[in-house]
Amino acid sequence: MTTSLQDGQSAAGRAAARDSPLAAQVCGAAQGRGDAHDLAPAQWLHARALLPPPDGTRGSAADRRKKKDLDVLEMPSIPNPFPELCCSPFTSVLSAGLFPKANSRKKQVIKVYSEDETSRALDVPSDITARDVCQLLIVKNHYIDDHSWTLFEHLPHIGVERIIEEHELVIEVLSNWGMEEENKLYFRKNYAKYEFFKNPMYFFPEHMVSFATETNGEISPTQILQMFLSSSTYPEIHGFLHAKEQGKKSWKKIYFLLRRSGLYFSTKGTSKEPRHLQFFSEFGNSDIYVSLAGKKKHGAPTNYGFCFKPNKAGGPRDLKMLCAEEEQSRTCWVTAIRLLKYGMQLYQNYMHPYQGRSGCSSQSVSPMRSISENSLVAMDFSGQKGRVIENPTEALSVAVEEGLAWRKKGCLRLGTHGSPTAPSQSSATNMAIHQSQPWFHHKISRDEAQRLISQQGLVDGVFLVRDSQSNPKTFVLSMSHGQKIKHFQIIPVEDDGEMFHTLDDGHTRFTDLIQLVEFYQLNKGVLPCKLKHYCARIAL
């Protein structure tokens, strides 16, 4: 009769129990839990050492070996200095806890374009904000940070673009793009990004603002701005807009009303009664875009279009197109929607421009101010101490005298080969010295100049100088004032064989365009305001 392996193990256990009580405990534990291999590794090895030989013989040498083993078992244990290396036979020694944790900030390559269509690829983390990208490009290109650098989302297939707010995550914006869309990120200046915090009176005309509750007295534009940032009160923006009918090419002029809950239109004239108001669009899950070519792409009645686009990818059919009668009206609508959507976050971005979510904005970069942000005043240094010239007439005469002094020193200027030039050669040099200036744009059209200024913000004093297309020998100063773009012709004047530039029919003359621009940065003169921000194309 054969015996099973389990019976053999039980017999061996009973034999060992007669010789050693410890072995009986070990084997009993093994029988209670199943196979002895289920024991811990150290106990299993000790149990094997206590079992008798297979033939059942015992000798004095065997007794001495067993006694020695018992003495070893009774010795106090030495603490293990490396407990993390001890593990069960079923667990890998190199456990997951011993490896360094993977970096949760995944990186992605993005491409950013500039005004001249040059681009730069950046390897950025997934939680980088628009402000961080701007700060990174400012540092890499050694630009002066005057808080006007902005990241734009440009959608050429539908002809719209928008400001990416500084707190928005860039990777989330890119995730909403379609696979076949040739969308771009643009990096350029936008002086009007937070201008409504500085000069709210230009953004909220009285005829477009009303209040849900009765107010005592007049409400200033600053108070209107505070109402937008408050959650308890809100102003209503109202007025007529051209709306594109869904699925059609036609546009219809309708009376619209903007409230915190969304944008509504009236089905009966200018009635604000709830039964006459219909919901048009909300701005929680959509973004506001400015139309760049509304007349050409969408048949808009004016060039002052804007639209609502869902956050997720969508085609032209998903757009809700609107069109204003003038630029001031469009600016008011777009600004109010930005304030209602983001509220205090916009104000925090304006007050704390260097705070970002990722590590890029925490670089030790001292904020710098451009010359356009400084207070430019006319100074008189003829005495022992300098003084500010407050009289405009005196400032004008001082500028004319400086221009004459500049002309007298023209013969001492160095030519292109480093040698003094003759007066005639000096005049030719002065005529071309402006071409290296960032505010000068050689041969661009009137429409292109207006586009560049509009893109960089319709703030008072944004300007550029360009060649005149109608008269090749003259130049044009294009500038923004009152949210409109105005053009002033710079006429050349010859006097005693010397060429000068003038904006006021020769009353104030300048030897070159650099002197002219510097003068009107200090003095208003015949212009509607001083020149403040120059419009330039930058390269990445």
mmCIF file of C-alpha atoms in Angstrom, residues 8-198:
data_model
loop_
_atom_site.group_PDB
_atom_site.id
_atom_site.type_symbol
_atom_site.label_atom_id
_atom_site.label_comp_id
_atom_site.label_asym_id
_atom_site.label_seq_id
_atom_site.Cartn_x
_atom_site.Cartn_y
_atom_site.Cartn_z
ATOM 1 C CA GLY A 8 4.999 11.079 4.466
ATOM 2 C CA GLN A 9 5.264 14.670 5.640
ATOM 3 C CA SER A 10 2.945 13.908 8.594
ATOM 4 C CA ALA A 11 5.075 10.908 9.628
ATOM 5 C CA ALA A 12 8.236 12.942 9.395
ATOM 6 C CA GLY A 13 6.566 15.633 11.499
ATOM 7 C CA ARG A 14 5.579 13.116 14.212
ATOM 8 C CA ALA A 15 9.165 11.743 14.277
ATOM 9 C CA ALA A 16 10.597 15.204 14.585
ATOM 10 C CA ALA A 17 8.140 16.031 17.357
ATOM 11 C CA ARG A 18 9.563 13.233 19.486
ATOM 12 C CA ASP A 19 13.062 14.757 19.196
ATOM 13 C CA SER A 20 12.417 18.468 19.347
ATOM 14 C CA PRO A 21 9.416 20.448 20.611
ATOM 15 C CA LEU A 22 10.425 23.393 18.316
ATOM 16 C CA ALA A 23 10.284 21.168 15.261
ATOM 17 C CA ALA A 24 6.842 19.989 16.375
ATOM 18 C CA GLN A 25 5.643 23.574 16.480
ATOM 19 C CA VAL A 26 7.054 24.277 13.021
ATOM 20 C CA CYS A 27 5.548 21.172 11.462
ATOM 21 C CA GLY A 28 2.234 21.713 13.253
ATOM 22 C CA ALA A 29 2.058 25.190 11.835
ATOM 23 C CA ALA A 30 2.819 23.807 8.392
ATOM 24 C CA GLN A 31 0.102 21.163 8.681
ATOM 25 C CA GLY A 32 -2.409 23.781 9.879
ATOM 26 C CA ARG A 33 -1.768 26.083 6.901
ATOM 27 C CA GLY A 34 -1.182 23.448 4.247
ATOM 28 C CA ASP A 35 2.240 22.837 2.648
ATOM 29 C CA ALA A 36 5.367 23.741 4.590
ATOM 30 C CA HIS A 37 6.451 25.821 1.614
ATOM 31 C CA ASP A 38 3.789 28.349 2.685
ATOM 32 C CA LEU A 39 5.959 29.309 5.661
ATOM 33 C CA ALA A 40 8.167 32.312 5.741
ATOM 34 C CA PRO A 41 11.598 31.617 4.118
ATOM 35 C CA ALA A 42 13.599 31.622 7.398
ATOM 36 C CA GLN A 43 11.163 29.281 9.181
ATOM 37 C CA TRP A 44 11.152 26.853 6.266
ATOM 38 C CA LEU A 45 14.949 26.634 6.268
ATOM 39 C CA HIS A 46 15.047 26.044 10.040
ATOM 40 C CA ALA A 47 12.378 23.378 9.787
ATOM 41 C CA ARG A 48 14.390 21.498 7.191
ATOM 42 C CA ALA A 49 17.438 21.575 9.477
ATOM 43 C CA LEU A 50 15.469 20.000 12.355
ATOM 44 C CA LEU A 51 13.936 17.137 10.373
ATOM 45 C CA PRO A 52 15.668 13.702 10.837
ATOM 46 C CA PRO A 53 17.543 12.056 7.982
ATOM 47 C CA PRO A 54 15.397 10.010 5.558
ATOM 48 C CA ASP A 55 16.732 6.685 6.845
ATOM 49 C CA GLY A 56 15.655 7.521 10.429
ATOM 50 C CA THR A 57 19.159 6.844 11.905
ATOM 51 C CA ARG A 58 20.532 8.958 14.684
ATOM 52 C CA GLY A 59 24.170 9.352 15.747
ATOM 53 C CA SER A 60 26.206 11.317 18.178
ATOM 54 C CA ALA A 61 27.428 13.571 15.402
ATOM 55 C CA ALA A 62 23.844 14.245 14.393
ATOM 56 C CA ASP A 63 22.914 15.024 18.001
ATOM 57 C CA ARG A 64 25.771 17.482 18.262
ATOM 58 C CA ARG A 65 24.735 19.196 15.056
ATOM 59 C CA LYS A 66 21.135 19.526 16.254
ATOM 60 C CA LYS A 67 22.283 20.913 19.593
ATOM 61 C CA LYS A 68 24.441 23.452 17.756
ATOM 62 C CA ASP A 69 21.501 24.491 15.618
ATOM 63 C CA LEU A 70 19.350 25.003 18.706
ATOM 64 C CA ASP A 71 22.033 27.189 20.253
ATOM 65 C CA VAL A 72 22.059 29.329 17.117
ATOM 66 C CA LEU A 73 18.278 29.684 17.186
ATOM 67 C CA GLU A 74 18.358 30.837 20.808
ATOM 68 C CA MET A 75 20.906 33.643 20.112
ATOM 69 C CA PRO A 76 19.435 37.169 20.081
ATOM 70 C CA SER A 77 18.704 38.481 16.583
ATOM 71 C CA ILE A 78 20.800 41.291 15.116
ATOM 72 C CA PRO A 79 18.693 44.183 13.743
ATOM 73 C CA ASN A 80 18.772 44.445 9.958
ATOM 74 C CA PRO A 81 20.291 47.798 8.842
ATOM 75 C CA PHE A 82 18.622 47.525 5.409
ATOM 76 C CA PRO A 83 15.003 46.494 6.038
ATOM 77 C CA GLU A 84 13.881 47.877 2.694
ATOM 78 C CA LEU A 85 15.922 45.182 0.903
ATOM 79 C CA CYS A 86 14.141 42.374 2.736
ATOM 80 C CA CYS A 87 11.021 41.198 0.975
ATOM 81 C CA SER A 88 9.020 38.067 0.363
ATOM 82 C CA PRO A 89 10.083 35.683 -2.427
ATOM 83 C CA PHE A 90 7.031 36.749 -4.377
ATOM 84 C CA THR A 91 7.981 40.465 -4.426
ATOM 85 C CA SER A 92 10.666 42.013 -6.614
ATOM 86 C CA VAL A 93 13.621 43.486 -4.722
ATOM 87 C CA LEU A 94 13.516 46.599 -6.951
ATOM 88 C CA SER A 95 10.029 47.672 -5.955
ATOM 89 C CA ALA A 96 8.242 50.622 -7.548
ATOM 90 C CA GLY A 97 8.828 52.732 -4.462
ATOM 91 C CA LEU A 98 12.604 52.628 -4.986
ATOM 92 C CA PHE A 99 12.397 54.228 -8.445
ATOM 93 C CA PRO A 100 12.165 58.041 -8.829
ATOM 94 C CA LYS A 101 8.647 59.220 -9.519
ATOM 95 C CA ALA A 102 7.880 60.156 -13.104
ATOM 96 C CA ASN A 103 7.481 63.833 -13.854
ATOM 97 C CA SER A 104 3.769 64.602 -14.064
ATOM 98 C CA ARG A 105 4.388 67.788 -16.131
ATOM 99 C CA LYS A 106 4.417 66.409 -19.635
ATOM 100 C CA LYS A 107 6.062 68.560 -22.268
ATOM 101 C CA GLN A 108 4.901 69.485 -25.741
ATOM 102 C CA VAL A 109 6.444 71.426 -28.597
ATOM 103 C CA ILE A 110 4.560 74.534 -29.714
ATOM 104 C CA LYS A 111 5.359 76.984 -32.512
ATOM 105 C CA VAL A 112 4.917 80.721 -32.031
ATOM 106 C CA TYR A 113 4.914 83.257 -34.901
ATOM 107 C CA SER A 114 5.770 86.947 -34.979
ATOM 108 C CA GLU A 115 4.560 89.851 -37.124
ATOM 109 C CA ASP A 116 7.076 89.147 -39.899
ATOM 110 C CA GLU A 117 5.977 85.463 -40.010
ATOM 111 C CA THR A 118 9.216 84.193 -38.478
ATOM 112 C CA SER A 119 8.604 81.450 -35.935
ATOM 113 C CA ARG A 120 10.192 79.791 -32.966
ATOM 114 C CA ALA A 121 9.569 76.318 -31.536
ATOM 115 C CA LEU A 122 9.336 75.965 -27.748
ATOM 116 C CA ASP A 123 9.345 72.811 -25.632
ATOM 117 C CA VAL A 124 6.916 73.748 -22.853
ATOM 118 C CA PRO A 125 5.196 71.882 -19.982
ATOM 119 C CA SER A 126 1.497 71.112 -20.093
ATOM 120 C CA ASP A 127 0.599 73.663 -17.413
ATOM 121 C CA ILE A 128 2.296 76.670 -19.026
ATOM 122 C CA THR A 129 0.195 79.819 -19.277
ATOM 123 C CA ALA A 130 0.100 82.454 -22.001
ATOM 124 C CA ARG A 131 1.943 84.890 -19.730
ATOM 125 C CA ASP A 132 4.685 82.308 -19.173
ATOM 126 C CA VAL A 133 5.149 81.842 -22.932
ATOM 127 C CA CYS A 134 5.422 85.611 -23.415
ATOM 128 C CA GLN A 135 7.918 85.891 -20.573
ATOM 129 C CA LEU A 136 9.969 83.041 -22.042
ATOM 130 C CA LEU A 137 10.143 84.726 -25.467
ATOM 131 C CA ILE A 138 10.949 88.094 -23.894
ATOM 132 C CA VAL A 139 13.922 86.612 -22.041
ATOM 133 C CA LYS A 140 15.175 84.541 -24.980
ATOM 134 C CA ASN A 141 15.027 87.485 -27.418
ATOM 135 C CA HIS A 142 16.210 90.155 -24.949
ATOM 136 C CA TYR A 143 13.114 92.311 -25.429
ATOM 137 C CA ILE A 144 12.029 95.049 -23.052
ATOM 138 C CA ASP A 145 8.993 93.950 -21.073
ATOM 139 C CA ASP A 146 6.508 96.815 -20.880
ATOM 140 C CA HIS A 147 3.583 94.470 -20.054
ATOM 141 C CA SER A 148 2.139 94.807 -23.544
ATOM 142 C CA TRP A 149 3.447 91.544 -25.053
ATOM 143 C CA THR A 150 0.515 89.281 -25.837
ATOM 144 C CA LEU A 151 -0.175 85.814 -27.207
ATOM 145 C CA PHE A 152 -2.877 85.620 -29.894
ATOM 146 C CA GLU A 153 -4.866 82.695 -31.244
ATOM 147 C CA HIS A 154 -5.226 83.111 -35.010
ATOM 148 C CA LEU A 155 -7.743 81.021 -36.996
ATOM 149 C CA PRO A 156 -7.129 81.761 -40.699
ATOM 150 C CA HIS A 157 -9.774 79.395 -42.089
ATOM 151 C CA ILE A 158 -12.556 81.539 -40.602
ATOM 152 C CA GLY A 159 -10.601 84.817 -40.478
ATOM 153 C CA VAL A 160 -10.757 85.560 -36.733
ATOM 154 C CA GLU A 161 -8.362 85.907 -33.829
ATOM 155 C CA ARG A 162 -8.474 86.621 -30.106
ATOM 156 C CA ILE A 163 -6.275 87.501 -27.158
ATOM 157 C CA ILE A 164 -5.277 84.459 -25.123
ATOM 158 C CA GLU A 165 -5.683 85.713 -21.574
ATOM 159 C CA GLU A 166 -2.536 85.548 -19.476
ATOM 160 C CA HIS A 167 -3.939 82.933 -17.076
ATOM 161 C CA GLU A 168 -5.127 80.545 -19.814
ATOM 162 C CA LEU A 169 -3.260 77.270 -20.362
ATOM 163 C CA VAL A 170 -1.748 77.258 -23.844
ATOM 164 C CA ILE A 171 -1.914 73.473 -24.272
ATOM 165 C CA GLU A 172 -5.669 73.551 -23.563
ATOM 166 C CA VAL A 173 -6.103 76.154 -26.295
ATOM 167 C CA LEU A 174 -4.201 73.961 -28.745
ATOM 168 C CA SER A 175 -6.251 70.903 -27.764
ATOM 169 C CA ASN A 176 -9.361 72.603 -29.183
ATOM 170 C CA TRP A 177 -7.831 72.894 -32.660
ATOM 171 C CA GLY A 178 -8.875 70.569 -35.441
ATOM 172 C CA MET A 179 -6.322 68.247 -37.020
ATOM 173 C CA GLU A 180 -6.589 69.834 -40.477
ATOM 174 C CA GLU A 181 -6.759 73.463 -39.334
ATOM 175 C CA GLU A 182 -3.728 75.659 -39.946
ATOM 176 C CA ASN A 183 -4.154 77.714 -36.800
ATOM 177 C CA LYS A 184 -1.278 79.757 -35.374
ATOM 178 C CA LEU A 185 -0.077 81.358 -32.173
ATOM 179 C CA TYR A 186 1.170 84.931 -32.644
ATOM 180 C CA PHE A 187 3.442 86.843 -30.288
ATOM 181 C CA ARG A 188 3.196 90.610 -30.592
ATOM 182 C CA LYS A 189 2.453 93.742 -28.648
ATOM 183 C CA ASN A 190 -1.055 94.806 -27.754
ATOM 184 C CA TYR A 191 -1.153 98.138 -25.947
ATOM 185 C CA ALA A 192 -4.955 97.998 -25.562
ATOM 186 C CA LYS A 193 -5.022 94.704 -23.641
ATOM 187 C CA TYR A 194 -5.678 96.364 -20.260
ATOM 188 C CA GLU A 195 -6.239 99.925 -21.393
ATOM 189 C CA PHE A 196 -9.826 99.834 -20.098
ATOM 190 C CA PHE A 197 -8.435 99.701 -16.544
ATOM 191 C CA LYS A 198 -6.443 102.888 -17.183
#
